[in-house]
Amino acid sequence: MAKAEVLAKVVSHKMDKSVVVTTERKVREAMYGKQQRFTSRFMAHDEHNEAKVGDIVAMVPSRPLSRRKRWVVTRVVTKAKIV
């Protein structure tokens, strides 16, 4: 069974071979039906230091690589715009 890729946005790339990414999900509030946004932060392994802040990356779960790293970046889907 193939592992599903998850899309996430890079928010930090200051570490060597590691990036911090965020994923966002929308949940409908039960009583009033209002949409709420929830974000989750993950550390991911970036072997070639390709991802920069603002990039959208695809990542897959992996074995524990360190205390907090449980994901591996497979590819950069969209590069961030250079301002």
XYZ file of N, CA and C in Angstrom:
249
model
N 0.842 -1.183 0.000
C 0.000 0.000 0.000
C 0.889 1.249 0.000
N 0.647 2.147 -0.934
C 1.443 3.368 -1.048
C 1.006 4.381 -0.004
N 1.979 5.135 0.497
C 1.674 6.171 1.470
C 1.137 7.398 0.748
N 0.123 8.019 1.328
C -0.485 9.192 0.712
C 0.358 10.432 0.991
N 0.511 11.260 -0.034
C 1.232 12.516 0.126
C 0.314 13.559 0.749
N 0.895 14.395 1.586
C 0.181 15.491 2.221
C 0.827 16.786 1.763
N 0.008 17.771 1.392
C 0.538 19.071 0.992
C 0.625 19.978 2.206
N 1.719 20.728 2.305
C 1.937 21.615 3.445
C 2.744 22.819 2.995
N 2.673 23.903 3.780
C 3.392 25.134 3.475
C 4.585 25.256 4.418
N 5.756 25.587 3.872
C 6.968 25.726 4.671
C 6.938 27.075 5.388
N 7.163 27.046 6.716
C 7.188 28.281 7.495
C 8.566 28.573 8.069
N 9.481 27.593 8.064
C 10.834 27.809 8.542
C 11.771 26.819 7.877
N 12.954 27.304 7.458
C 13.965 26.413 6.873
C 15.351 26.735 7.423
N 15.423 27.145 8.676
C 16.687 27.566 9.276
C 17.587 26.399 9.674
N 17.038 25.208 9.783
C 17.825 24.048 10.196
C 18.428 23.349 8.990
N 19.468 22.576 9.213
C 20.084 21.806 8.151
C 19.291 20.531 7.926
N 18.844 20.316 6.698
C 18.082 19.135 6.283
C 16.752 18.984 7.011
N 16.201 20.079 7.505
C 14.905 20.041 8.180
C 14.117 21.295 7.840
N 12.790 21.151 7.777
C 11.906 22.292 7.589
C 10.726 22.147 8.540
N 10.132 23.285 8.888
C 8.896 23.275 9.660
C 7.782 23.642 8.702
N 6.742 22.824 8.668
C 5.632 23.040 7.744
C 4.323 23.124 8.519
N 3.325 23.745 7.899
C 1.993 23.798 8.504
C 0.982 23.222 7.535
N 0.009 22.527 8.093
C -1.132 22.057 7.324
C -2.367 22.725 7.907
N -3.342 22.947 7.071
C -4.558 23.620 7.511
C -5.761 22.756 7.180
N -6.707 22.700 8.124
C -7.945 21.985 7.862
C -9.106 22.831 8.357
N -10.226 22.710 7.678
C -11.415 23.474 8.046
C -12.435 22.518 8.648
N -13.010 22.934 9.773
C -13.987 22.118 10.481
C -15.235 22.960 10.707
N -16.382 22.388 10.458
C -17.632 23.091 10.705
C -17.982 22.972 12.183
N -18.205 24.112 12.821
C -18.559 24.154 14.240
C -19.942 23.545 14.405
N -20.125 22.699 15.434
C -21.319 21.866 15.560
C -22.602 22.666 15.781
N -22.610 23.597 16.725
C -23.856 24.260 17.077
C -24.276 25.321 16.054
N -23.365 26.187 15.655
C -23.724 27.311 14.798
C -23.365 27.117 13.331
N -22.554 26.120 13.020
C -22.226 25.831 11.635
C -21.152 26.719 11.046
N -20.452 27.487 11.878
C -19.408 28.375 11.387
C -18.152 27.563 11.048
N -17.464 27.949 9.961
C -16.222 27.289 9.581
C -15.087 27.756 10.483
N -14.294 26.821 10.996
C -13.123 27.151 11.794
C -11.893 26.570 11.110
N -10.787 27.322 11.142
C -9.532 26.856 10.573
C -8.621 26.380 11.695
N -8.070 25.200 11.535
C -7.105 24.656 12.477
C -5.812 24.387 11.729
N -4.684 24.819 12.291
C -3.389 24.563 11.677
C -2.582 23.643 12.573
N -1.774 22.808 11.948
C -0.880 21.906 12.658
C 0.527 22.115 12.128
N 1.493 22.162 13.027
C 2.898 22.325 12.644
C 3.618 20.993 12.768
N 4.430 20.684 11.758
C 5.219 19.465 11.753
C 6.641 19.794 11.337
N 7.585 18.994 11.811
C 8.951 19.057 11.298
C 9.099 17.951 10.258
N 9.753 18.283 9.158
C 9.927 17.313 8.080
C 11.383 17.299 7.631
N 11.836 16.147 7.188
C 13.205 15.967 6.712
C 13.288 16.393 5.253
N 14.234 17.283 4.948
C 14.467 17.779 3.589
C 15.923 17.473 3.250
N 16.160 16.351 2.626
C 17.510 15.832 2.415
C 18.414 16.798 1.647
N 17.892 17.464 0.628
C 18.733 18.299 -0.234
C 18.566 19.792 0.034
N 17.908 20.169 1.104
C 17.679 21.573 1.468
C 17.072 22.370 0.310
N 16.065 21.797 -0.349
C 15.429 22.435 -1.499
C 14.334 23.411 -1.099
N 13.605 23.123 -0.042
C 12.423 23.905 0.322
C 12.817 25.192 1.038
N 12.140 26.263 0.681
C 12.337 27.570 1.304
C 11.006 28.045 1.886
N 11.047 29.119 2.668
C 9.837 29.642 3.297
C 8.838 30.065 2.222
N 7.593 29.638 2.385
C 6.534 29.981 1.445
C 6.263 28.921 0.403
N 7.153 27.952 0.243
C 6.945 26.880 -0.733
C 5.846 25.938 -0.265
N 5.150 25.358 -1.234
C 4.203 24.287 -0.955
C 4.922 22.981 -1.279
N 4.979 22.073 -0.295
C 5.708 20.814 -0.478
C 4.777 19.626 -0.269
N 5.153 18.513 -0.858
C 4.468 17.250 -0.630
C 5.342 16.424 0.305
N 4.724 15.795 1.299
C 5.492 15.006 2.260
C 4.741 13.725 2.592
N 5.499 12.731 3.046
C 4.927 11.439 3.424
C 5.410 11.081 4.828
N 4.617 10.316 5.574
C 5.077 9.881 6.893
C 6.220 8.881 6.783
N 7.089 8.854 7.806
C 8.223 7.936 7.798
C 8.478 7.443 9.216
N 9.513 6.659 9.357
C 9.923 6.223 10.688
C 10.443 7.434 11.453
N 10.507 7.389 12.761
C 11.047 8.534 13.508
C 12.510 8.796 13.153
N 12.790 10.009 12.705
C 14.141 10.387 12.331
C 14.836 11.147 13.456
N 14.076 11.772 14.322
C 14.593 12.452 15.504
C 13.433 12.556 16.490
N 13.610 13.375 17.507
C 12.564 13.466 18.533
C 11.251 13.990 17.962
N 11.317 14.941 17.030
C 10.097 15.548 16.495
C 9.861 15.275 15.011
N 10.847 14.764 14.296
C 10.696 14.558 12.849
C 10.102 13.193 12.557
N 8.922 13.218 11.919
C 8.234 11.986 11.528
C 7.775 12.043 10.071
N 8.176 13.071 9.330
C 7.759 13.265 7.946
C 8.982 13.486 7.065
N 8.853 13.167 5.770
C 9.917 13.373 4.791
C 9.329 14.135 3.607
N 10.010 15.215 3.204
C 9.588 15.988 2.036
C 9.964 15.201 0.788
N 8.983 14.956 -0.078
C 9.246 14.205 -1.308
C 9.518 15.120 -2.484
N 8.808 16.256 -2.559
C 9.020 17.174 -3.680
C 8.473 18.546 -3.332
N 8.968 19.541 -4.032
C 8.452 20.903 -3.903
C 7.402 21.067 -4.999
N 6.158 21.299 -4.594
C 5.056 21.405 -5.562
C 5.041 22.785 -6.192
N 5.092 23.831 -5.359
C 5.043 25.218 -5.835
C 6.103 26.023 -5.126
N 6.905 26.756 -5.902
C 7.904 27.645 -5.310
C 7.240 28.934 -4.861
N 7.779 29.555 -3.807
C 7.269 30.830 -3.312
C 7.678 31.945 -4.270
N 6.847 32.985 -4.321
C 7.179 34.130 -5.152
C 8.282 34.932 -4.478
N 9.253 35.360 -5.264
C 10.345 36.176 -4.730
C 9.921 37.633 -4.802
N 9.973 38.301 -3.644
C 9.530 39.688 -3.585
C 10.708 40.620 -3.682
